[in-house]
mmCIF file of C-alpha atoms in Angstrom:
data_model
loop_
_atom_site.group_PDB
_atom_site.id
_atom_site.type_symbol
_atom_site.label_atom_id
_atom_site.label_comp_id
_atom_site.label_asym_id
_atom_site.label_seq_id
_atom_site.Cartn_x
_atom_site.Cartn_y
_atom_site.Cartn_z
ATOM 1 C CA VAL L 1 -0.006 0.068 -0.052
ATOM 2 C CA PRO L 2 1.651 3.302 -1.034
ATOM 3 C CA GLN L 3 0.476 5.096 2.111
ATOM 4 C CA GLN L 4 1.901 2.631 4.319
ATOM 5 C CA VAL L 5 5.274 2.633 2.536
ATOM 6 C CA LEU L 6 5.340 6.515 2.493
ATOM 7 C CA GLU L 7 4.634 6.511 6.255
ATOM 8 C CA GLN L 8 7.427 4.074 6.979
ATOM 9 C CA VAL L 9 9.920 6.202 4.920
ATOM 10 C CA LEU L 10 8.844 9.437 6.525
ATOM 11 C CA ARG L 11 9.297 7.890 10.004
ATOM 12 C CA GLN L 12 12.899 6.865 9.031
ATOM 13 C CA LEU L 13 13.716 10.129 7.298
ATOM 14 C CA GLN L 14 12.672 12.618 10.076
ATOM 15 C CA PRO L 15 14.992 11.397 12.813
ATOM 16 C CA LEU L 16 17.855 10.855 10.380
ATOM 17 C CA CYS L 17 17.691 14.398 8.938
ATOM 18 C CA THR L 18 17.033 15.945 12.388
ATOM 19 C CA SER L 19 20.122 14.353 14.022
ATOM 20 C CA GLU L 20 22.243 15.228 10.962
ATOM 21 C CA GLN L 21 20.984 18.861 11.198
ATOM 22 C CA ARG L 22 21.878 19.139 14.792
ATOM 23 C CA PHE L 23 25.229 17.603 14.186
ATOM 24 C CA LEU L 24 25.992 20.298 11.504
ATOM 25 C CA GLN L 25 24.875 22.971 13.625
ATOM 26 C CA GLU L 26 26.949 21.957 16.443
ATOM 27 C CA PHE L 27 30.097 21.083 14.644
ATOM 28 C CA PHE L 28 30.181 23.983 12.391
ATOM 29 C CA GLN L 29 28.844 26.365 15.030
ATOM 30 C CA LEU L 30 25.908 27.121 12.734
ATOM 31 C CA SER L 31 23.490 27.722 15.571
ATOM 32 C CA HIS L 32 25.634 30.677 16.831
ATOM 33 C CA ASP L 33 25.234 34.352 15.800
ATOM 34 C CA ALA L 34 27.725 36.470 14.191
ATOM 35 C CA ALA L 35 28.888 37.916 17.614
ATOM 36 C CA GLU L 36 29.449 34.525 19.157
ATOM 37 C CA LEU L 37 31.474 33.431 16.195
ATOM 38 C CA GLN L 38 33.569 36.361 16.429
ATOM 39 C CA ALA L 39 34.264 35.900 20.035
ATOM 40 C CA LEU L 40 35.059 32.350 19.252
ATOM 41 C CA GLU L 41 37.643 33.322 16.600
ATOM 42 C CA VAL L 42 39.321 35.953 19.102
ATOM 43 C CA ARG L 43 39.637 33.175 21.812
ATOM 44 C CA ALA L 44 41.070 30.820 19.114
ATOM 45 C CA ARG L 45 43.661 33.317 18.037
ATOM 46 C CA SER L 46 44.445 34.145 21.691
ATOM 47 C CA ALA L 47 45.150 30.497 22.191
ATOM 48 C CA VAL L 48 47.508 30.096 19.478
ATOM 49 C CA SER L 49 49.447 33.360 20.461
ATOM 50 C CA THR L 50 49.762 31.833 24.124
ATOM 51 C CA GLY L 51 50.654 28.451 22.818
ATOM 52 C CA GLN L 52 47.736 26.756 24.584
ATOM 53 C CA CYS L 53 46.487 24.838 21.323
ATOM 54 C CA PRO L 54 48.391 23.161 18.495
ATOM 55 C CA PRO L 55 48.641 25.563 15.456
ATOM 56 C CA HIS L 56 47.193 22.971 12.908
ATOM 57 C CA PHE L 57 44.208 22.536 15.230
ATOM 58 C CA ILE L 58 43.520 26.337 15.403
ATOM 59 C CA ALA L 59 44.056 26.573 11.584
ATOM 60 C CA ASP L 60 41.347 23.914 10.974
ATOM 61 C CA LEU L 61 39.036 25.616 13.479
ATOM 62 C CA LEU L 62 39.514 28.973 11.760
ATOM 63 C CA PHE L 63 38.852 27.516 8.457
ATOM 64 C CA LEU L 64 35.370 26.070 9.836
ATOM 65 C CA LEU L 65 34.605 29.570 11.190
ATOM 66 C CA GLY L 66 35.305 31.173 7.951
ATOM 67 C CA PHE L 67 33.284 28.498 6.247
ATOM 68 C CA SER L 68 30.409 29.224 8.384
ATOM 69 C CA PHE L 69 30.562 32.950 7.884
ATOM 70 C CA PHE L 70 30.758 32.326 4.152
ATOM 71 C CA LEU L 71 27.492 30.006 4.155
ATOM 72 C CA ARG L 72 25.518 32.107 6.734
ATOM 73 C CA PRO L 73 23.747 34.487 4.157
ATOM 74 C CA GLU L 74 22.324 31.149 2.323
ATOM 75 C CA GLU L 75 21.203 29.397 5.476
ATOM 76 C CA PRO L 76 24.289 26.983 5.855
ATOM 77 C CA THR L 77 22.429 24.151 7.469
ATOM 78 C CA THR L 78 20.053 23.766 4.604
ATOM 79 C CA HIS L 79 22.700 24.159 2.083
ATOM 80 C CA LEU L 80 24.852 21.329 3.671
ATOM 81 C CA LEU L 81 21.961 19.015 4.009
ATOM 82 C CA SER L 82 21.070 19.715 0.390
ATOM 83 C CA GLU L 83 24.464 18.467 -0.537
ATOM 84 C CA ILE L 84 24.197 15.481 1.822
ATOM 85 C CA PHE L 85 20.707 14.616 0.644
ATOM 86 C CA SER L 86 20.951 15.627 -2.736
ATOM 87 C CA CYS L 87 18.772 12.676 -4.317
ATOM 88 C CA LEU L 88 16.023 12.915 -1.572
ATOM 89 C CA GLU L 89 13.557 15.122 -3.207
ATOM 90 C CA LEU L 90 14.052 13.540 -6.751
ATOM 91 C CA GLU L 91 13.495 10.034 -5.143
ATOM 92 C CA LEU L 92 10.365 11.180 -3.341
ATOM 93 C CA ARG L 93 9.032 12.601 -6.737
ATOM 94 C CA GLY L 94 9.754 9.310 -8.406
ATOM 95 C CA PHE L 95 7.828 7.450 -5.612
ATOM 96 C CA LEU L 96 4.936 9.844 -6.123
ATOM 97 C CA ASP L 97 4.757 8.890 -9.743
ATOM 98 C CA VAL L 98 4.873 5.154 -8.910
ATOM 99 C CA CYS L 99 1.929 5.645 -6.440
ATOM 100 C CA ASN L 100 -0.182 7.296 -9.349
ATOM 101 C CA LYS L 101 0.457 4.335 -11.601
ATOM 102 C CA VAL L 102 -0.100 1.667 -8.924
ATOM 103 C CA HIS L 103 -3.670 2.936 -7.813
ATOM 104 C CA PRO L 104 -5.874 5.443 -9.873
ATOM 105 C CA PHE L 105 -6.597 7.196 -6.548
ATOM 106 C CA GLY L 106 -3.076 6.645 -5.040
ATOM 107 C CA CYS L 107 -2.474 10.348 -5.094
ATOM 108 C CA LEU L 108 -5.012 10.781 -2.180
ATOM 109 C CA GLN L 109 -3.039 8.456 -0.002
ATOM 110 C CA VAL L 110 0.166 10.382 -0.634
ATOM 111 C CA LEU L 111 -1.442 13.703 -0.168
ATOM 112 C CA VAL L 112 -2.859 12.747 3.260
ATOM 113 C CA THR L 113 0.463 11.231 4.416
ATOM 114 C CA LEU L 114 2.620 14.187 3.241
ATOM 115 C CA SER L 115 0.068 16.647 4.554
ATOM 116 C CA ASP L 116 0.025 15.224 8.091
ATOM 117 C CA SER L 117 3.721 14.774 8.086
ATOM 118 C CA VAL L 118 4.428 18.572 7.148
ATOM 119 C CA PHE L 119 1.827 20.117 9.357
ATOM 120 C CA GLY L 120 2.888 17.760 12.126
ATOM 121 C CA MET L 121 6.490 18.918 11.911
ATOM 122 C CA TRP L 122 5.391 22.416 12.168
ATOM 123 C CA GLY L 123 4.184 21.652 15.630
ATOM 124 C CA SER L 124 7.237 19.581 16.557
ATOM 125 C CA SER L 125 10.063 21.164 18.672
ATOM 126 C CA SER L 126 12.528 18.509 17.154
ATOM 127 C CA ALA L 127 11.982 19.597 13.485
ATOM 128 C CA PRO L 128 10.950 23.195 13.123
ATOM 129 C CA PRO L 129 9.161 24.692 9.993
ATOM 130 C CA SER L 130 12.487 25.926 8.566
ATOM 131 C CA SER L 131 14.141 22.471 8.799
ATOM 132 C CA PHE L 132 15.684 20.964 5.457
ATOM 133 C CA LEU L 133 13.187 17.968 5.516
ATOM 134 C CA ASN L 134 10.235 20.216 5.949
ATOM 135 C CA THR L 135 11.300 22.131 2.888
ATOM 136 C CA VAL L 136 11.767 19.068 0.840
ATOM 137 C CA LEU L 137 8.403 17.577 1.926
ATOM 138 C CA GLY L 138 6.766 20.917 1.304
ATOM 139 C CA ASN L 139 7.962 20.819 -2.241
ATOM 140 C CA VAL L 140 6.712 17.301 -2.756
ATOM 141 C CA LEU L 141 3.439 18.239 -1.138
ATOM 142 C CA LEU L 142 2.773 20.876 -3.795
ATOM 143 C CA LEU L 143 3.397 18.232 -6.467
ATOM 144 C CA ALA L 144 1.180 15.787 -4.594
ATOM 145 C CA LYS L 145 -1.491 18.440 -4.645
ATOM 146 C CA GLY L 146 -1.091 19.109 -8.334
ATOM 147 C CA SER L 147 -1.402 15.358 -8.983
ATOM 148 C CA PHE L 148 -4.556 15.280 -6.907
ATOM 149 C CA ASN L 149 -6.120 18.168 -8.684
ATOM 150 C CA LYS L 150 -5.292 16.513 -12.036
ATOM 151 C CA CYS L 151 -6.897 13.388 -10.774
ATOM 152 C CA ILE L 152 -10.016 15.122 -9.812
ATOM 153 C CA GLY L 153 -10.320 16.970 -13.041
ATOM 154 C CA THR L 154 -9.892 13.908 -15.121
ATOM 155 C CA LEU L 155 -12.507 12.030 -12.943
ATOM 156 C CA CYS L 156 -15.048 15.096 -13.509
ATOM 157 C CA LYS L 157 -14.679 14.911 -17.204
ATOM 158 C CA GLU L 158 -15.149 11.192 -17.023
ATOM 159 C CA LEU L 159 -18.415 11.626 -15.172
ATOM 160 C CA GLU L 160 -19.726 14.317 -17.350
ATOM 161 C CA GLU L 161 -18.783 12.626 -20.587
ATOM 162 C CA ALA L 162 -19.870 9.171 -19.596
ATOM 163 C CA LYS L 163 -22.372 7.715 -22.146
ATOM 164 C CA VAL L 164 -25.693 6.345 -21.219
ATOM 165 C CA PRO L 165 -25.613 2.573 -22.110
ATOM 166 C CA SER L 166 -27.624 2.090 -25.293
ATOM 167 C CA ARG L 167 -29.868 -0.549 -23.870
ATOM 168 C CA MET L 168 -30.235 1.054 -20.465
ATOM 169 C CA LYS L 169 -33.738 0.155 -19.134
ATOM 170 C CA GLY L 170 -33.389 2.021 -15.848
ATOM 171 C CA GLY L 171 -31.348 1.634 -12.829
ATOM 172 C CA ILE L 172 -28.286 3.480 -11.492
ATOM 173 C CA LEU L 173 -25.944 5.235 -13.938
ATOM 174 C CA PRO L 174 -22.264 4.152 -14.095
ATOM 175 C CA SER L 175 -21.301 7.795 -13.385
ATOM 176 C CA VAL L 176 -23.252 7.668 -10.063
ATOM 177 C CA SER L 177 -21.618 4.268 -9.016
ATOM 178 C CA ARG L 178 -18.224 5.841 -9.992
ATOM 179 C CA PHE L 179 -18.994 9.028 -7.846
ATOM 180 C CA GLN L 180 -19.875 6.708 -4.853
ATOM 181 C CA GLU L 181 -16.695 4.637 -5.390
ATOM 182 C CA PHE L 182 -14.483 7.763 -5.072
ATOM 183 C CA VAL L 183 -16.332 9.090 -2.148
ATOM 184 C CA ASP L 184 -16.120 5.729 -0.180
ATOM 185 C CA PHE L 185 -12.395 5.425 -0.968
ATOM 186 C CA SER L 186 -11.592 9.037 -0.158
ATOM 187 C CA GLU L 187 -13.505 9.150 3.065
ATOM 188 C CA GLU L 188 -11.686 6.131 4.383
ATOM 189 C CA VAL L 189 -8.276 7.584 3.328
ATOM 190 C CA PHE L 190 -9.047 11.070 4.941
ATOM 191 C CA ARG L 191 -10.778 9.396 7.858
ATOM 192 C CA THR L 192 -7.829 10.371 10.424
ATOM 193 C CA ALA L 193 -6.493 13.179 8.248
ATOM 194 C CA GLN L 194 -5.824 16.492 10.016
ATOM 195 C CA ARG L 195 -6.930 18.599 7.045
ATOM 196 C CA ARG L 196 -9.449 17.855 4.391
ATOM 197 C CA GLY L 197 -9.805 21.185 2.662
ATOM 198 C CA GLU L 198 -8.480 19.730 -0.655
ATOM 199 C CA LEU L 199 -11.063 16.977 -0.282
ATOM 200 C CA ASP L 200 -14.066 18.917 0.312
ATOM 201 C CA LYS L 201 -13.318 20.961 -2.801
ATOM 202 C CA ALA L 202 -13.044 17.916 -4.734
ATOM 203 C CA HIS L 203 -16.332 16.360 -3.404
ATOM 204 C CA LEU L 204 -18.115 19.507 -4.558
ATOM 205 C CA ARG L 205 -16.630 19.552 -7.967
ATOM 206 C CA LEU L 206 -17.580 15.876 -8.415
ATOM 207 C CA ALA L 207 -21.035 16.047 -7.047
ATOM 208 C CA SER L 208 -21.762 18.836 -9.681
ATOM 209 C CA SER L 209 -20.362 16.689 -12.375
ATOM 210 C CA VAL L 210 -22.478 13.662 -11.504
ATOM 211 C CA PHE L 211 -25.537 15.875 -11.212
ATOM 212 C CA SER L 212 -24.604 17.104 -14.774
ATOM 213 C CA SER L 213 -24.478 13.446 -15.846
ATOM 214 C CA ILE L 214 -27.853 12.688 -14.611
ATOM 215 C CA ASN L 215 -29.316 15.825 -16.296
ATOM 216 C CA SER L 216 -28.034 14.534 -19.601
ATOM 217 C CA LEU L 217 -30.585 11.679 -19.365
ATOM 218 C CA SER L 218 -33.162 14.200 -20.631
ATOM 219 C CA SER L 219 -31.597 14.184 -24.060
ATOM 220 C CA ALA L 220 -30.846 10.441 -24.031
ATOM 221 C CA ASN L 221 -32.731 7.908 -26.066
ATOM 222 C CA LEU L 222 -33.954 5.701 -23.281
ATOM 223 C CA LYS L 223 -36.350 2.632 -23.485
ATOM 224 C CA VAL L 224 -37.930 3.939 -20.174
ATOM 225 C CA ASN L 225 -39.487 7.193 -19.008
ATOM 226 C CA THR L 226 -36.652 9.753 -18.666
ATOM 227 C CA HIS L 227 -38.299 11.139 -15.460
ATOM 228 C CA MET L 228 -38.344 7.996 -13.955
ATOM 229 C CA ALA L 229 -34.538 7.233 -14.550
ATOM 230 C CA MET L 230 -33.685 10.665 -13.231
ATOM 231 C CA MET L 231 -35.874 10.128 -10.208
ATOM 232 C CA GLU L 232 -34.090 6.926 -9.303
ATOM 233 C CA ASN L 233 -30.576 8.435 -9.807
ATOM 234 C CA PHE L 234 -31.189 11.514 -7.786
ATOM 235 C CA HIS L 235 -32.887 9.384 -5.121
ATOM 236 C CA HIS L 236 -29.933 7.062 -4.920
ATOM 237 C CA ILE L 237 -27.447 9.924 -4.463
ATOM 238 C CA TYR L 238 -29.637 11.594 -1.712
ATOM 239 C CA CYS L 239 -29.717 8.226 0.056
ATOM 240 C CA PHE L 240 -26.011 7.836 -0.160
ATOM 241 C CA LEU L 241 -25.173 11.337 1.093
ATOM 242 C CA CYS L 242 -27.594 10.860 3.995
ATOM 243 C CA GLN L 243 -25.661 7.676 4.843
ATOM 244 C CA LYS L 244 -22.207 9.344 4.518
ATOM 245 C CA LYS L 245 -23.067 12.601 6.268
ATOM 246 C CA ILE L 246 -20.334 14.757 4.702
ATOM 247 C CA PRO L 247 -20.870 18.426 5.844
ATOM 248 C CA CYS L 248 -19.624 19.981 2.735
ATOM 249 C CA LEU L 249 -22.207 18.104 0.834
ATOM 250 C CA GLU L 250 -25.357 19.067 2.638
ATOM 251 C CA ASP L 251 -26.463 21.445 -0.034
ATOM 252 C CA LYS L 252 -26.012 18.905 -2.746
ATOM 253 C CA LYS L 253 -27.941 16.416 -0.450
ATOM 254 C CA ARG L 254 -30.730 18.816 -0.326
ATOM 255 C CA GLU L 255 -30.552 19.471 -4.036
ATOM 256 C CA ALA L 256 -30.655 15.833 -4.870
ATOM 257 C CA LYS L 257 -33.812 15.399 -2.742
ATOM 258 C CA GLN L 258 -35.471 18.208 -4.462
ATOM 259 C CA ARG L 259 -34.583 17.002 -7.907
ATOM 260 C CA TYR L 260 -35.737 13.509 -6.987
ATOM 261 C CA SER L 261 -39.053 14.838 -5.777
ATOM 262 C CA GLU L 262 -39.457 16.959 -8.886
ATOM 263 C CA HIS L 263 -38.891 14.048 -11.328
ATOM 264 C CA MET L 264 -41.144 11.745 -9.314
ATOM 265 C CA GLU L 265 -43.991 14.295 -9.643
ATOM 266 C CA LYS L 266 -43.407 14.635 -13.475
ATOM 267 C CA TYR L 267 -43.345 10.850 -13.725
ATOM 268 C CA VAL L 268 -46.591 10.464 -11.798
ATOM 269 C CA LEU L 269 -48.218 13.096 -13.791
ATOM 270 C CA LYS L 270 -47.084 11.408 -17.039
ATOM 271 C CA CYS L 271 -48.630 8.179 -15.889
ATOM 272 C CA LEU L 272 -51.689 9.698 -14.322
ATOM 273 C CA GLY L 273 -53.691 10.199 -17.435
ATOM 274 C CA GLN L 274 -53.331 6.443 -18.584
ATOM 275 C CA PRO L 275 -56.197 4.906 -16.687
ATOM 276 C CA LEU L 276 -58.765 7.511 -17.408
ATOM 277 C CA GLU L 277 -57.052 8.836 -20.641
ATOM 278 C CA LYS L 278 -60.122 10.169 -22.551
ATOM 279 C CA LEU L 279 -61.704 11.653 -19.333
ATOM 280 C CA HIS L 280 -58.393 13.258 -18.687
ATOM 281 C CA HIS L 281 -58.295 14.775 -22.261
ATOM 282 C CA PHE L 282 -62.000 15.934 -21.830
ATOM 283 C CA PHE L 283 -61.434 17.840 -18.774
ATOM 284 C CA GLU L 284 -58.254 19.270 -20.084
ATOM 285 C CA GLY L 285 -60.157 20.835 -22.795
ATOM 286 C CA VAL L 286 -62.851 22.118 -20.303
ATOM 287 C CA LYS L 287 -60.119 23.899 -18.365
ATOM 288 C CA ALA L 288 -58.736 25.300 -21.464
ATOM 289 C CA ARG L 289 -61.970 26.861 -22.501
ATOM 290 C CA LEU L 290 -62.516 28.205 -19.118
ATOM 291 C CA ALA L 291 -59.078 29.764 -19.351
ATOM 292 C CA GLN L 292 -60.004 31.466 -22.630
ATOM 293 C CA GLY L 293 -62.864 33.210 -20.917
ATOM 294 C CA VAL L 294 -65.832 30.827 -21.492
ATOM 295 C CA LYS L 295 -68.206 31.157 -18.666
ATOM 296 C CA GLU L 296 -69.028 27.961 -16.643
ATOM 297 C CA GLU L 297 -72.718 28.123 -17.329
ATOM 298 C CA GLU L 298 -72.170 28.431 -20.942
ATOM 299 C CA LEU L 299 -69.551 25.689 -21.519
ATOM 300 C CA SER L 300 -71.982 22.967 -21.796
ATOM 301 C CA PHE L 301 -73.532 24.380 -24.907
ATOM 302 C CA GLN L 302 -70.348 23.971 -26.730
ATOM 303 C CA LEU L 303 -70.597 21.027 -29.103
ATOM 304 C CA ALA L 304 -67.392 19.034 -27.974
ATOM 305 C CA TYR L 305 -68.130 19.597 -24.245
ATOM 306 C CA SER L 306 -71.855 19.142 -24.060
ATOM 307 C CA LYS L 307 -73.600 17.063 -21.546
ATOM 308 C CA GLN L 308 -74.057 14.481 -24.185
ATOM 309 C CA GLU L 309 -70.371 14.059 -24.801
ATOM 310 C CA LEU L 310 -69.564 13.973 -21.209
ATOM 311 C CA ARG L 311 -71.919 11.207 -20.663
ATOM 312 C CA LYS L 312 -70.357 9.094 -23.473
ATOM 313 C CA VAL L 313 -67.034 9.700 -21.913
ATOM 314 C CA LEU L 314 -68.111 8.681 -18.498
ATOM 315 C CA GLU L 315 -69.705 5.502 -19.823
ATOM 316 C CA LYS L 316 -66.500 4.320 -20.862
ATOM 317 C CA TYR L 317 -65.244 4.424 -17.207
ATOM 318 C CA PRO L 318 -67.395 2.179 -14.967
ATOM 319 C CA GLY L 319 -65.838 1.288 -11.616
ATOM 320 C CA LYS L 320 -64.664 -2.092 -12.800
ATOM 321 C CA GLU L 321 -62.822 -0.710 -15.772
ATOM 322 C CA VAL L 322 -61.134 1.815 -13.371
ATOM 323 C CA ARG L 323 -59.741 -0.939 -11.312
ATOM 324 C CA ARG L 324 -58.589 -2.893 -14.324
ATOM 325 C CA ALA L 325 -56.690 0.124 -15.620
ATOM 326 C CA LEU L 326 -55.160 0.817 -12.262
ATOM 327 C CA GLU L 327 -53.815 -2.757 -12.237
ATOM 328 C CA THR L 328 -52.203 -2.336 -15.490
ATOM 329 C CA LEU L 329 -50.607 0.901 -14.454
ATOM 330 C CA TYR L 330 -49.374 -0.734 -11.318
ATOM 331 C CA ARG L 331 -47.698 -3.589 -13.464
ATOM 332 C CA LYS L 332 -46.204 -0.917 -15.697
ATOM 333 C CA ILE L 333 -44.703 1.151 -12.813
ATOM 334 C CA HIS L 334 -43.355 -2.096 -11.232
ATOM 335 C CA LYS L 335 -41.746 -2.885 -14.693
ATOM 336 C CA ASP L 336 -40.325 0.524 -14.935
ATOM 337 C CA LEU L 337 -38.588 0.911 -11.568
ATOM 338 C CA SER L 338 -35.448 -0.980 -10.467
ATOM 339 C CA PRO L 339 -35.736 -3.107 -7.597
ATOM 340 C CA GLU L 340 -32.483 -1.724 -6.051
ATOM 341 C CA GLU L 341 -34.034 1.664 -5.294
ATOM 342 C CA ASN L 342 -37.353 0.225 -3.773
ATOM 343 C CA LEU L 343 -39.291 3.254 -4.896
ATOM 344 C CA LEU L 344 -42.415 1.304 -6.021
ATOM 345 C CA PRO L 345 -44.411 1.907 -2.695
ATOM 346 C CA VAL L 346 -43.359 5.538 -2.582
ATOM 347 C CA VAL L 347 -44.338 6.141 -6.258
ATOM 348 C CA TRP L 348 -47.623 4.133 -5.932
ATOM 349 C CA HIS L 349 -48.685 6.135 -2.801
ATOM 350 C CA THR L 350 -47.914 9.411 -4.506
ATOM 351 C CA MET L 351 -49.982 7.984 -7.551
ATOM 352 C CA GLU L 352 -52.925 7.283 -5.164
ATOM 353 C CA GLN L 353 -52.748 10.725 -3.892
ATOM 354 C CA GLU L 354 -52.497 12.423 -7.138
ATOM 355 C CA PHE L 355 -55.153 10.277 -8.728
ATOM 356 C CA ILE L 356 -57.684 11.264 -5.908
ATOM 357 C CA ARG L 357 -56.875 14.910 -6.371
ATOM 358 C CA GLN L 358 -57.559 14.652 -10.059
ATOM 359 C CA TYR L 359 -60.874 12.800 -9.191
ATOM 360 C CA GLN L 360 -61.908 15.732 -7.021
ATOM 361 C CA GLU L 361 -60.956 18.205 -9.643
ATOM 362 C CA PHE L 362 -63.153 16.565 -12.265
ATOM 363 C CA GLU L 363 -65.991 16.137 -9.694
ATOM 364 C CA ASP L 364 -65.658 20.021 -9.214
ATOM 365 C CA LEU L 365 -65.692 20.758 -12.879
ATOM 366 C CA ILE L 366 -68.887 18.756 -13.324
ATOM 367 C CA ARG L 367 -70.468 20.651 -10.358
ATOM 368 C CA ARG L 368 -69.493 23.977 -11.660
ATOM 369 C CA CYS L 369 -69.957 23.475 -15.575
ATOM 370 C CA TYR L 370 -72.861 20.995 -15.525
ATOM 371 C CA ALA L 371 -74.992 21.990 -12.669
ATOM 372 C CA GLY L 372 -78.240 20.151 -12.258
ATOM 373 C CA SER L 373 -77.549 17.612 -14.946
ATOM 374 C CA GLY L 374 -77.388 14.749 -12.500
ATOM 375 C CA ILE L 375 -74.308 13.697 -14.077
ATOM 376 C CA ALA L 376 -71.633 11.931 -11.995
ATOM 377 C CA MET L 377 -68.773 9.428 -12.318
ATOM 378 C CA ASP L 378 -69.610 5.777 -11.708
ATOM 379 C CA PHE L 379 -67.100 5.427 -8.871
ATOM 380 C CA THR L 380 -66.329 7.408 -5.559
ATOM 381 C CA VAL L 381 -63.224 8.428 -3.720
ATOM 382 C CA GLU L 382 -63.878 5.458 -1.295
ATOM 383 C CA ASP L 383 -63.999 3.314 -4.439
ATOM 384 C CA LEU L 384 -60.553 4.578 -5.470
ATOM 385 C CA LEU L 385 -58.962 3.938 -2.013
ATOM 386 C CA SER L 386 -60.345 0.515 -2.054
ATOM 387 C CA TYR L 387 -58.925 -0.072 -5.618
ATOM 388 C CA PHE L 388 -55.466 1.221 -4.613
ATOM 389 C CA ASN L 389 -55.548 -0.878 -1.333
ATOM 390 C CA SER L 390 -56.463 -4.059 -2.823
ATOM 391 C CA ILE L 391 -53.841 -3.753 -5.647
ATOM 392 C CA THR L 392 -51.183 -2.961 -3.058
ATOM 393 C CA LEU L 393 -52.149 -6.110 -0.983
ATOM 394 C CA SER L 394 -52.324 -8.433 -3.812
ATOM 395 C CA ASN L 395 -48.886 -7.659 -5.237
#
C-alpha cells in the first residue's frame, strides 16, 4: 500500500535528517550568531599566541569558522543538508509517480500522508518549520496537490462525458456508481487526516459533475421514462449522502432530494392520464376553454363539451374498468422501476394521492359547469381508495 510505505519512509527520514541537522549546527557552530562566532575566533587566535593549542588545530578551526561565515547568508544548514541528501527530493518525486500508476486514486493517500507529516513537523520542537526535511516535503506536497487536482479534473470529465448505455432500461448510471466509489475510498483515506480542505473542494466538483451526468438523461434515447430514470438516480445519490453525512455536501444532498421529488412528480403526472385517458383529455379541454374566458354556465352548450359528450366519456369508465386500468398501471410502474431503489411503494402512494386529487378536480368541474344535470362518475373516492389498497395487498 503506497500510504504505508510512505509513512514508513517518513518515520525513518525525520530522525535521520533531524540528527544530521543538529550535528552540522553543532560541529560548524551554525547555531551561533555572528557576535558569538567572532568571540570564538578571538579566543582561538589568543590560544595560538599563548601556545595553549596546536597551530594545526587552530588553523582547522579558523577554516571552519570562515566556512560558517561564508555560508551564513544562504542558510548554511539547509545548504549542507541539500548536498548530503541531494537525491532525496528526486526520489520522493519518483515514488509519487509510482503511486499514481499503482492505484488510480493513489495520489489521495500520498496527499494525506505528506500533509499530516508536514503540518505535524510544524508543531514539533525537534523539527521546526525551517528544517531541511520540511522544505523538501513541502515541495513534494505541492507536487502531490497538483497530482490530486489533475486526478479530480480527469474524474470530473469522465463523469460528465460518460455515455448512457444504449440498452439502459433503468437503474443506476455508471457515473453515479463511480462517484460513490470515489467518495467511499476518499473518506476512508481521509478518515484520520488532520486537514481535508482539498477533499471537500473535490467532493463539490465531483457532485456537480455527477448531477450534470444525470441531467444529460433528458436528451438520451432511453427505453424507459426519462423522469423515472432521473428520479431513481437522484434518489440514489440522496440516500447515499444521507448515509455518508459529509458536511460540505449538505447542500448537494438537499438538491438531490429536491430533484428526486420533482422528477417523481413529473413521472406520476405523465402516468396519471393513462387509466382515465379520454376523461383526462376531456377535462383538460374544459379547463382550457375556461381559461380562454368561456363562462362556466355556457360551457355545456359547446358541441365538443356538451352534456351528451360528457356522458359518452363517463360511460367508458365504470368502476370495474377503472380498477382494471389501475392494475395495468401498477404492473407498468413495477416494470419501469429498478428493484434496487425500492421506490415502488413511494411512487404508488404518490400516484394514489394525485389520482384522488384529479378525481376531486373532475368532480368539481362537473358540479360547476354541468350543474343540475345529474351527471356523476360511476365510482367514488372511497372506491378509489379500495382499488389502490387491494392492488397493493395483492402484489
